[in-house]
Amino acid sequence: MTEPQDLAFKKRYPTLEQNEVLNATASSVLISALAGTGKTTTLAIKAADLIRHHGASRILMLAYSDAGLAAMAQRLQQFAPQAAPALQILTVEQLCAQLLQEQGDPLLCITEPLQRQLLIRQAHSALLQDQALHTTPELAEFLSHALDVPAFLRFEALAKQQLLLRSIDNAGLSPLQYCREHALDYGLYLLLAKYERLRVGLNDEALFYTPGDCTYEIARQLCELDFEDGFAPLQGRFDAVLFDELQDLDEAAMLVLRHLVRGGNGRFVGAGDFNQHILPGAFSVFGDGQARIRQELPADTLVLSLSTTYRFGNRICQALNPLFAVDFSSHYPRKPAWFEPLRYRDDADCARQLLAIHQSVLQQGPDHSGQPPALHVVLRAPEDTVLLEWMFAHEGVHYACKGMQRFYQRPELALVLTLMAALPGCRSSALLTQGIVSHALAGLQRYVRRSREPDGDMLANGQFDMPALGDDVIEFDSKAVAAQLLGRPDKLRHFLVHASPALDAPVASALIERLLELPPEACADAGALCQHPLLLQFFEQAPISPQALRSCLDSLQALAHICTGLAVDEFLGRLTLMVQASIQQHQQREIPSLQLLTVERCKGHEYDNVAVPLVERGRFPRSVARQDAYRERNMLYVAMTRASKRLWLLEGERRPVSPGPV
């Protein structure tokens, strides 16, 4: 049997499929790759070969995500450690930002969610003031309701990714007719048009950029060109372009890629796993993403596939192939691989089975490199960790959260825990740690910060009132303030209500003020407090995205599950012991034996032992609109293809996903 050391050594050599890519002489190559087949490694080896043997000195390596960039940098360090001077490694958004800077455009970037919301509200105010608009039933209906900022954010993101404004211009229809024919919200379209007019100004010079706007702006410039025209900033710029994560491309990014490939930039090699699309707005949501991308590449583009996986052996391949209708073939038929499907009755039963799996992993002992064994648990959403963390900690398991905070550190839950401690019926706010209170105060600023009303004259003249975004924003050191508030319930309550230590500060949240006036009997059941109508209303009114609101409400429900029936004092006391144990493990530099991470965080990585729990129809994969169902299916595909040796799938008894294709 092949020894593990031999497997690690052989992994350095390309498969026959990879060699076909590496030896291809076509000027444009498209790789359709399954998970673990080495597409990123193939691109890194290709880059090294172009530099060493073909004299390339200007290679652009693109990925769609920051995680993709990190994976690419890691492979390059392995296969081309001396190649850095010849390489640029960027996301599409970073490349477009670079192009805008070269054009002399100032790049004021806005990423703060509250500022985004305030800008959208200003655009809505400008829309209300616009007397030139022809009133239609759709517009009257839209303006008769309160502004739904989350709905606009979703509409804006997809509209820019899919270049909606260009599609309307090319359709030969009025915007109203187009929206009616395509079942689009005409009011949201008008708000987008107003928002964009304010953002780019009357002279078409962008006042600011939010994530995705740089790609959209370059795509907008490309739309102005005739089909065969080149875009000078992207012509003859590189000796080769190597692109990873093609599955995540949207229409705007696709335009950029088209001009790169057709702009005299040497060889193009692009790779994508079209089963790994988990971003909204990308092509693979709508069907055959590979066919759509081929439309933008030269007609003689060579299409190759990678299905031979380095990552896992036959047992895992045999489990994945029928479930996702793919065709994995294992590179090492005798490579150790284990797949075990399990069923659970409820979340607590699922957590107990994970504990048993964890014990079995620990019994494996260190691997050939001496590393202690660890179990990686991949979840659909962060809120799913609450019960798992609670049970793991009470069983003495040293766990860690990768790419996310522990549940009691997350702003929404830290704030709820701190509100519990500040209630008159709670005997001591000292039951909380400084860290929890610090995270709560930072979260408070996110949920209750205010601004003044924008200047109507500025909006009428086509300008955002940018200074209005910063009023009443109080900057403070949350850790230092938390230390001052611990053990001082009156001061803690004042800060929670006013979001400021100043005695004359106005009330920042009337809902929090009412929560803190609840009678002492409210502390008899911490679970009931987590679902109190005032608390739910507080988050529903907060300036957060729809995804963040859903996560907040789901997290509150998960928190209620672990503390229902416990008095606030008892629950916070248990939580404090849990936190102190975690701090002690960290101080002693113990290596966690269990890692919790989300699908987004695990993408691009692989682990020896992987468990995918809480899998059931409607939860993982989630119940979504038909056009997003493929994305949810891909979430499960990404989670399950992270395992290299042992994989466990834990499905709910009442709503299982398998057998059969997802």
XYZ file of C-alpha atoms in Angstrom, residues 37-616:
580
model
C -8.356 18.454 -9.143
C -5.628 21.075 -8.849
C -6.922 23.931 -11.016
C -5.185 26.605 -8.897
C -2.042 24.507 -8.781
C -2.202 24.082 -12.561
C -2.375 27.860 -13.031
C 0.567 28.373 -10.654
C 2.694 25.808 -12.528
C 1.670 27.430 -15.817
C 2.803 30.822 -14.516
C 6.165 29.389 -13.462
C 6.606 27.735 -16.870
C 5.784 30.946 -18.760
C 8.353 32.845 -16.722
C 11.137 30.246 -16.822
C 10.807 28.931 -20.357
C 8.903 31.516 -22.378
C 10.387 34.765 -21.138
C 7.156 36.154 -19.701
C 7.785 39.109 -17.408
C 4.282 40.572 -17.080
C 1.733 37.985 -15.971
C -1.655 38.913 -14.563
C -3.204 36.338 -12.254
C -6.825 37.085 -11.485
C -9.326 35.643 -9.049
C -12.816 36.760 -8.204
C -12.491 36.638 -4.401
C -9.959 37.436 -1.701
C -9.984 33.739 -0.735
C -9.075 32.905 -4.335
C -6.148 35.317 -4.158
C -4.898 33.725 -0.941
C -5.042 30.239 -2.485
C -3.216 31.457 -5.581
C -0.484 33.164 -3.549
C 0.032 29.971 -1.526
C 0.448 27.835 -4.670
C 2.811 30.365 -6.236
C 4.953 30.322 -3.119
C 5.235 26.558 -3.585
C 5.829 26.380 -7.339
C 7.241 29.789 -8.275
C 8.726 31.431 -5.160
C 11.061 33.675 -7.188
C 8.428 34.823 -9.680
C 6.955 37.723 -7.704
C 8.490 40.545 -9.806
C 6.838 39.171 -12.939
C 3.386 38.668 -11.405
C 0.405 40.784 -10.491
C -2.156 38.919 -8.387
C -5.469 40.780 -8.206
C -9.209 40.407 -7.967
C -11.259 41.795 -10.861
C -12.397 44.626 -8.593
C -8.784 45.476 -7.674
C -7.757 45.475 -11.328
C -10.591 47.851 -12.178
C -9.726 50.098 -9.236
C -6.160 50.219 -10.575
C -7.445 51.225 -14.018
C -9.568 54.009 -12.519
C -6.606 55.338 -10.561
C -4.558 55.402 -13.751
C -7.324 57.501 -15.305
C -6.854 59.996 -12.483
C -10.143 59.269 -10.721
C -10.154 59.740 -6.928
C -11.136 56.501 -5.215
C -13.157 57.297 -2.123
C -14.393 53.871 -1.022
C -17.412 53.479 1.264
C -17.864 50.111 2.944
C -19.634 51.086 6.180
C -23.211 49.675 6.031
C -24.737 52.623 7.876
C -23.228 55.142 5.463
C -24.572 53.088 2.548
C -28.036 53.193 4.062
C -27.899 56.953 4.632
C -26.842 57.544 1.031
C -29.727 55.403 -0.220
C -32.136 57.345 1.976
C -30.797 60.590 0.536
C -31.425 59.267 -2.980
C -34.944 58.330 -1.900
C -35.495 61.870 -0.595
C -34.291 63.237 -3.929
C -36.692 60.908 -5.726
C -39.587 62.210 -3.625
C -38.605 65.793 -4.536
C -38.381 65.087 -8.272
C -41.371 66.857 -9.797
C -40.396 65.833 -13.331
C -41.324 62.193 -12.783
C -44.438 60.983 -14.542
C -46.605 59.283 -11.953
C -47.474 55.681 -12.776
C -49.356 53.094 -10.714
C -46.025 51.314 -10.060
C -44.311 54.478 -8.829
C -47.298 55.517 -6.723
C -47.303 52.069 -5.110
C -43.549 52.238 -4.469
C -43.682 55.704 -2.890
C -46.689 54.828 -0.740
C -44.567 52.480 1.369
C -41.566 53.111 3.611
C -38.223 52.694 1.898
C -37.003 49.091 1.986
C -33.236 49.555 2.008
C -32.424 45.802 1.934
C -34.614 45.369 -1.167
C -32.771 48.214 -2.878
C -29.351 46.768 -1.991
C -30.315 43.449 -3.583
C -31.709 45.197 -6.656
C -28.671 47.459 -7.025
C -26.131 44.628 -6.741
C -27.804 42.471 -9.384
C -28.554 45.456 -11.629
C -24.875 46.391 -11.706
C -23.642 42.829 -12.082
C -26.030 42.260 -14.975
C -25.620 45.771 -16.463
C -29.349 46.429 -16.273
C -29.170 50.060 -17.408
C -27.379 48.981 -20.603
C -29.968 46.280 -21.216
C -32.759 48.849 -20.941
C -30.970 51.206 -23.348
C -30.492 48.381 -25.871
C -34.033 47.032 -25.609
C -35.690 49.891 -27.469
C -38.289 50.125 -24.713
C -38.979 52.761 -22.127
C -37.747 51.844 -18.634
C -41.352 51.427 -17.552
C -42.121 49.020 -20.401
C -38.895 47.082 -19.774
C -39.632 46.723 -16.068
C -43.170 45.563 -16.815
C -42.028 42.962 -19.353
C -39.269 41.618 -17.068
C -41.260 41.753 -13.803
C -38.871 44.286 -12.277
C -39.820 46.816 -9.616
C -40.119 50.129 -11.465
C -39.791 52.108 -8.238
C -36.501 50.394 -7.392
C -35.296 51.084 -10.931
C -36.056 54.813 -10.542
C -34.349 54.862 -7.154
C -31.289 53.195 -8.683
C -31.213 55.734 -11.503
C -31.453 58.595 -8.979
C -28.815 57.051 -6.707
C -26.404 56.586 -9.619
C -26.991 60.125 -10.881
C -26.101 61.450 -7.424
C -23.132 59.070 -7.093
C -21.473 59.970 -10.390
C -22.595 63.596 -10.418
C -23.591 65.791 -13.304
C -20.098 65.537 -14.840
C -19.969 61.718 -14.645
C -17.097 61.743 -12.138
C -17.856 59.304 -9.352
C -18.100 60.859 -5.912
C -17.431 57.525 -4.211
C -17.259 53.779 -4.862
C -18.815 50.935 -2.913
C -17.786 47.268 -3.340
C -18.371 46.240 -6.954
C -18.572 49.814 -8.273
C -15.054 49.805 -9.731
C -15.862 46.799 -11.923
C -19.194 48.370 -12.830
C -17.553 51.677 -13.802
C -15.002 50.019 -16.093
C -17.757 47.850 -17.604
C -19.799 51.000 -18.183
C -16.883 52.486 -20.121
C -16.530 49.283 -22.141
C -20.222 49.426 -23.035
C -19.585 52.726 -24.809
C -17.227 51.033 -27.285
C -18.227 49.379 -30.535
C -18.081 45.581 -30.395
C -14.712 45.262 -32.159
C -13.101 48.306 -30.529
C -10.269 47.768 -28.101
C -9.924 49.368 -24.679
C -6.510 51.021 -24.606
C -5.852 50.588 -20.844
C -6.246 46.802 -21.251
C -4.361 46.350 -24.540
C -0.866 44.892 -24.699
C -0.525 45.221 -20.963
C 0.484 41.643 -20.104
C 2.320 38.653 -21.571
C -0.298 36.274 -20.188
C -3.534 36.323 -18.222
C -4.345 33.433 -15.884
C -7.788 33.524 -14.292
C -9.078 31.396 -11.406
C -12.694 31.164 -10.153
C -14.312 31.752 -13.535
C -17.507 30.277 -12.099
C -18.083 33.471 -10.114
C -18.033 35.895 -13.060
C -20.993 38.196 -13.664
C -21.801 40.255 -16.772
C -19.738 43.282 -15.703
C -16.649 41.217 -14.847
C -17.134 39.209 -18.039
C -16.808 42.366 -20.136
C -13.490 43.117 -18.456
C -12.277 39.580 -19.134
C -13.365 39.786 -22.785
C -11.230 42.877 -23.390
C -8.292 41.346 -21.557
C -8.386 38.195 -23.689
C -8.949 40.020 -26.965
C -6.574 42.869 -26.177
C -3.228 41.383 -27.179
C -2.299 40.211 -23.700
C -0.605 36.975 -24.729
C -1.915 33.616 -23.620
C -5.081 33.191 -21.635
C -5.723 30.258 -19.319
C -8.893 30.340 -17.239
C -10.182 27.765 -14.787
C -13.496 27.294 -13.063
C -15.446 24.733 -11.124
C -18.993 25.452 -12.228
C -20.278 23.418 -9.301
C -18.660 25.876 -6.882
C -20.617 29.002 -7.683
C -21.896 30.351 -4.366
C -22.054 34.071 -5.187
C -25.321 35.736 -6.266
C -25.374 37.206 -9.751
C -22.880 34.888 -11.415
C -23.606 32.983 -14.624
C -23.901 29.512 -13.197
C -27.068 30.473 -11.325
C -28.802 30.745 -14.671
C -27.724 27.458 -16.228
C -24.652 26.477 -18.216
C -22.083 29.010 -17.034
C -19.294 27.505 -19.117
C -21.267 28.006 -22.345
C -21.923 31.637 -21.433
C -18.250 32.333 -20.800
C -17.249 30.672 -24.062
C -19.294 33.260 -25.936
C -16.825 35.928 -24.822
C -13.666 33.940 -25.585
C -12.077 33.431 -29.037
C -13.799 30.857 -31.240
C -10.728 28.574 -31.211
C -10.562 28.440 -27.400
C -9.419 24.978 -26.286
C -11.685 23.488 -23.595
C -10.140 20.922 -21.256
C -11.413 19.273 -18.102
C -9.939 18.171 -14.789
C -11.818 15.384 -13.014
C -8.947 13.428 -11.457
C -8.830 14.530 -7.854
C -5.791 14.657 -5.646
C -7.926 15.425 -2.636
C -9.949 12.328 -1.809
C -10.125 8.632 -2.556
C -12.774 6.381 -4.054
C -15.158 6.136 -1.092
C -15.688 9.883 -1.087
C -15.816 10.024 -4.896
C -18.514 7.350 -4.914
C -20.548 9.376 -2.411
C -20.249 12.660 -4.304
C -20.814 11.476 -7.881
C -24.485 10.434 -7.587
C -25.361 13.208 -5.143
C -24.202 16.026 -7.430
C -24.319 14.300 -10.843
C -20.556 14.718 -11.356
C -17.789 12.315 -12.325
C -14.908 12.424 -9.871
C -12.164 9.890 -10.463
C -9.626 9.299 -7.712
C -5.960 9.750 -8.557
C -4.916 7.218 -5.930
C -7.385 4.296 -5.926
C -5.923 3.016 -2.660
C -5.717 6.396 -0.954
C -7.399 6.189 2.490
C -10.908 7.591 2.239
C -13.950 7.193 4.446
C -17.507 8.386 3.971
C -20.244 7.882 6.533
C -23.821 9.194 6.174
C -25.612 9.695 9.492
C -29.110 10.783 10.497
C -30.069 13.011 13.452
C -33.409 13.615 15.191
C -32.866 17.232 16.272
C -30.037 19.753 16.655
C -29.013 18.431 20.057
C -28.760 14.886 18.672
C -26.675 16.236 15.786
C -24.318 17.932 18.270
C -23.956 14.691 20.265
C -23.052 12.787 17.105
C -20.448 15.430 16.266
C -18.939 14.920 19.710
C -18.695 11.181 19.014
C -17.096 11.844 15.627
C -14.645 14.205 17.315
C -13.631 11.470 19.748
C -13.049 9.044 16.881
C -10.826 11.605 15.152
C -8.752 12.109 18.298
C -8.139 8.359 18.466
C -6.362 8.495 15.097
C -3.319 10.071 16.717
C -0.905 12.494 15.001
C -0.413 12.283 11.229
C 2.915 11.441 9.552
C 4.109 15.038 10.032
C 3.380 14.950 13.753
C 0.363 17.278 13.577
C -2.403 16.426 16.055
C -5.716 15.371 14.463
C -8.574 17.848 14.142
C -12.181 17.760 12.984
C -13.429 20.539 10.704
C -17.178 21.147 10.908
C -18.563 23.072 7.909
C -21.830 24.952 8.467
C -24.259 26.799 6.219
C -24.494 29.840 8.517
C -22.719 31.276 11.602
C -25.863 31.125 13.738
C -25.709 27.321 13.537
C -22.680 27.366 15.843
C -24.526 28.591 18.959
C -25.814 25.241 20.213
C -22.707 23.415 18.991
C -20.360 25.792 20.818
C -22.455 25.552 23.975
C -22.401 21.757 24.002
C -18.761 21.440 22.926
C -17.610 23.818 25.660
C -19.583 22.015 28.349
C -17.960 18.738 27.241
C -14.501 20.296 27.555
C -13.750 20.298 23.814
C -11.231 22.908 22.751
C -12.832 24.325 19.634
C -12.107 27.329 17.430
C -14.117 29.365 14.936
C -12.346 30.048 11.655
C -13.314 33.170 9.783
C -15.986 34.096 12.331
C -16.214 35.082 15.974
C -17.447 32.878 18.773
C -21.170 33.324 19.242
C -20.863 35.493 22.364
C -18.476 37.862 20.550
C -20.760 38.555 17.603
C -22.157 42.096 17.854
C -25.842 41.171 17.936
C -25.478 38.444 20.580
C -22.897 40.340 22.663
C -25.364 43.237 22.756
C -28.221 40.958 23.856
C -26.056 39.391 26.576
C -25.035 42.830 27.806
C -28.649 43.994 27.821
C -29.482 40.952 29.968
C -26.746 41.876 32.432
C -27.971 45.483 32.577
C -31.588 44.602 33.424
C -32.704 45.593 36.929
C -33.614 41.985 37.657
C -30.037 40.791 37.037
C -28.010 40.822 40.224
C -24.596 41.647 38.777
C -23.249 42.951 35.468
C -19.913 41.460 36.556
C -21.244 38.166 35.214
C -19.998 39.336 31.801
C -16.412 39.599 30.638
C -14.840 42.796 29.375
C -14.586 41.260 25.917
C -18.316 40.595 25.624
C -19.200 44.126 26.751
C -16.615 45.565 24.346
C -18.158 43.717 21.392
C -21.612 44.811 22.550
C -20.640 48.489 22.581
C -19.073 48.245 19.138
C -22.247 46.577 17.869
C -24.386 49.262 19.495
C -22.748 51.913 17.326
C -23.594 49.853 14.248
C -27.265 49.547 15.133
C -28.196 52.970 16.558
C -25.871 55.613 15.083
C -27.672 58.659 13.756
C -27.236 61.370 11.142
C -28.887 64.713 10.462
C -31.346 65.266 7.652
C -29.634 65.972 4.323
C -29.755 69.398 2.699
C -32.710 69.323 0.288
C -31.202 71.994 -1.951
C -28.067 69.911 -2.454
C -30.147 66.872 -3.431
C -32.248 68.974 -5.805
C -29.032 70.139 -7.477
C -27.870 66.558 -8.051
C -25.451 66.281 -5.125
C -25.268 63.977 -2.122
C -24.918 65.755 1.215
C -21.817 63.864 2.305
C -21.202 65.828 5.561
C -24.606 64.630 6.780
C -23.250 61.077 7.013
C -20.904 61.828 9.874
C -23.030 63.762 12.360
C -23.610 62.240 15.784
C -21.033 59.498 15.170
C -19.202 59.028 18.456
C -15.815 57.367 18.237
C -14.541 55.616 21.353
C -12.274 52.811 22.519
C -14.808 50.053 23.169
C -12.367 48.000 25.265
C -11.499 50.918 27.538
C -15.133 51.955 27.934
C -16.148 48.350 28.656
C -13.597 48.194 31.470
C -15.125 51.336 32.987
C -18.674 49.996 32.767
C -18.147 46.511 34.238
C -19.680 46.270 37.702
C -21.393 49.654 37.304
C -24.916 48.791 36.106
C -26.233 52.375 36.167
C -23.461 53.603 33.861
C -23.851 50.550 31.645
C -27.579 51.188 31.269
C -26.924 54.856 30.445
C -24.473 53.939 27.700
C -26.798 51.352 26.184
C -29.648 53.840 25.992
C -27.615 56.842 24.806
C -24.734 55.139 22.916
C -22.494 57.629 24.688
C -20.989 58.183 28.151
C -21.989 61.868 28.027
C -24.658 62.670 30.617
C -26.429 65.091 28.276
C -26.420 62.770 25.236
C -29.862 62.240 23.676
C -31.553 58.856 23.695
C -30.134 56.780 20.852
C -32.690 53.972 21.030
C -36.124 54.257 22.602
C -36.529 50.500 22.193
C -33.459 49.761 24.326
C -34.719 52.271 26.881
C -38.015 50.374 27.081
C -36.211 47.024 27.289
C -34.200 48.189 30.280
C -37.426 49.231 32.021
C -38.751 45.661 32.055
C -39.658 44.425 35.556
C -37.321 42.085 37.478
C -39.592 39.118 36.662
C -38.403 39.354 33.053
C -35.084 37.857 34.170
C -36.738 34.579 35.182
C -36.263 33.109 31.676
C -33.339 34.203 29.511
C -34.786 32.350 26.518
C -38.004 34.354 26.622
C -35.964 37.562 26.723
C -34.159 36.570 23.520
C -37.505 36.520 21.715
C -38.996 39.620 23.359
C -40.926 41.739 20.803
C -38.982 44.892 21.713
C -35.694 43.135 21.015
C -36.879 41.723 17.688
C -38.181 45.153 16.693
C -34.824 46.725 17.562
C -32.982 44.555 15.048
C -35.701 44.816 12.421
C -35.287 48.612 12.481
C -31.480 48.515 12.457
C -29.557 49.756 9.368
C -28.361 46.329 8.286
C -28.650 44.201 5.157
C -31.391 41.578 4.764
C -28.806 38.835 5.141
C -27.533 40.432 8.375
C -31.071 40.784 9.715
C -31.854 37.156 8.945
C -28.635 36.140 10.689
C -29.488 38.299 13.724
C -32.968 36.829 14.097
C -31.741 33.267 13.560
C -28.957 33.858 16.090
C -31.457 35.136 18.648
C -33.556 32.011 18.140
C -30.465 29.817 18.556
C -29.480 31.697 21.718
C -33.007 31.278 23.066
C -32.716 27.525 22.470
C -29.724 27.138 24.805
C -31.004 29.376 27.600
C -34.755 28.726 27.686
C -35.777 27.823 31.231
C -32.623 29.342 32.744
C -32.743 32.506 34.821
C -30.578 35.298 33.431
C -28.160 35.081 36.381
C -27.688 31.335 35.958
C -27.271 31.531 32.197
C -24.729 34.365 32.341
C -22.869 32.553 35.111
C -22.521 29.417 32.949
C -21.490 31.533 29.977
C -18.787 33.256 32.011
C -17.296 29.890 33.010
C -17.326 28.871 29.336
C -15.529 32.068 28.283
C -12.957 31.795 31.063
C -12.139 28.215 30.037
C -11.613 29.388 26.472
C -9.318 32.195 27.625
C -7.294 29.757 29.701
C -6.903 27.359 26.742
C -5.704 30.253 24.588
C -3.226 31.424 27.231
C -1.817 27.908 27.501
C -1.498 27.804 23.686
C -3.473 24.615 23.352
C -4.145 23.590 19.758
C -7.882 23.306 19.042
C -9.007 19.813 18.080
C -12.243 21.005 16.483
C -12.744 23.855 14.006
C -16.082 25.433 13.133
C -16.292 27.302 9.820
C -18.828 28.384 7.227
C -19.010 27.318 3.583
C -17.715 30.701 2.423
C -14.695 30.414 4.723
C -13.782 26.860 3.698
C -13.946 27.461 -0.062
C -10.539 26.823 -1.619
C -9.250 24.780 1.343
C -9.021 21.094 2.225
C -8.936 19.238 5.543
C -8.305 15.636 6.580
C -11.512 15.163 8.568
C -14.698 17.020 7.648
C -18.199 16.795 9.067
C -21.110 18.556 7.362
C -23.983 18.723 9.879
C -27.512 20.142 9.985
C -28.183 19.089 6.394
C -31.882 19.012 5.634
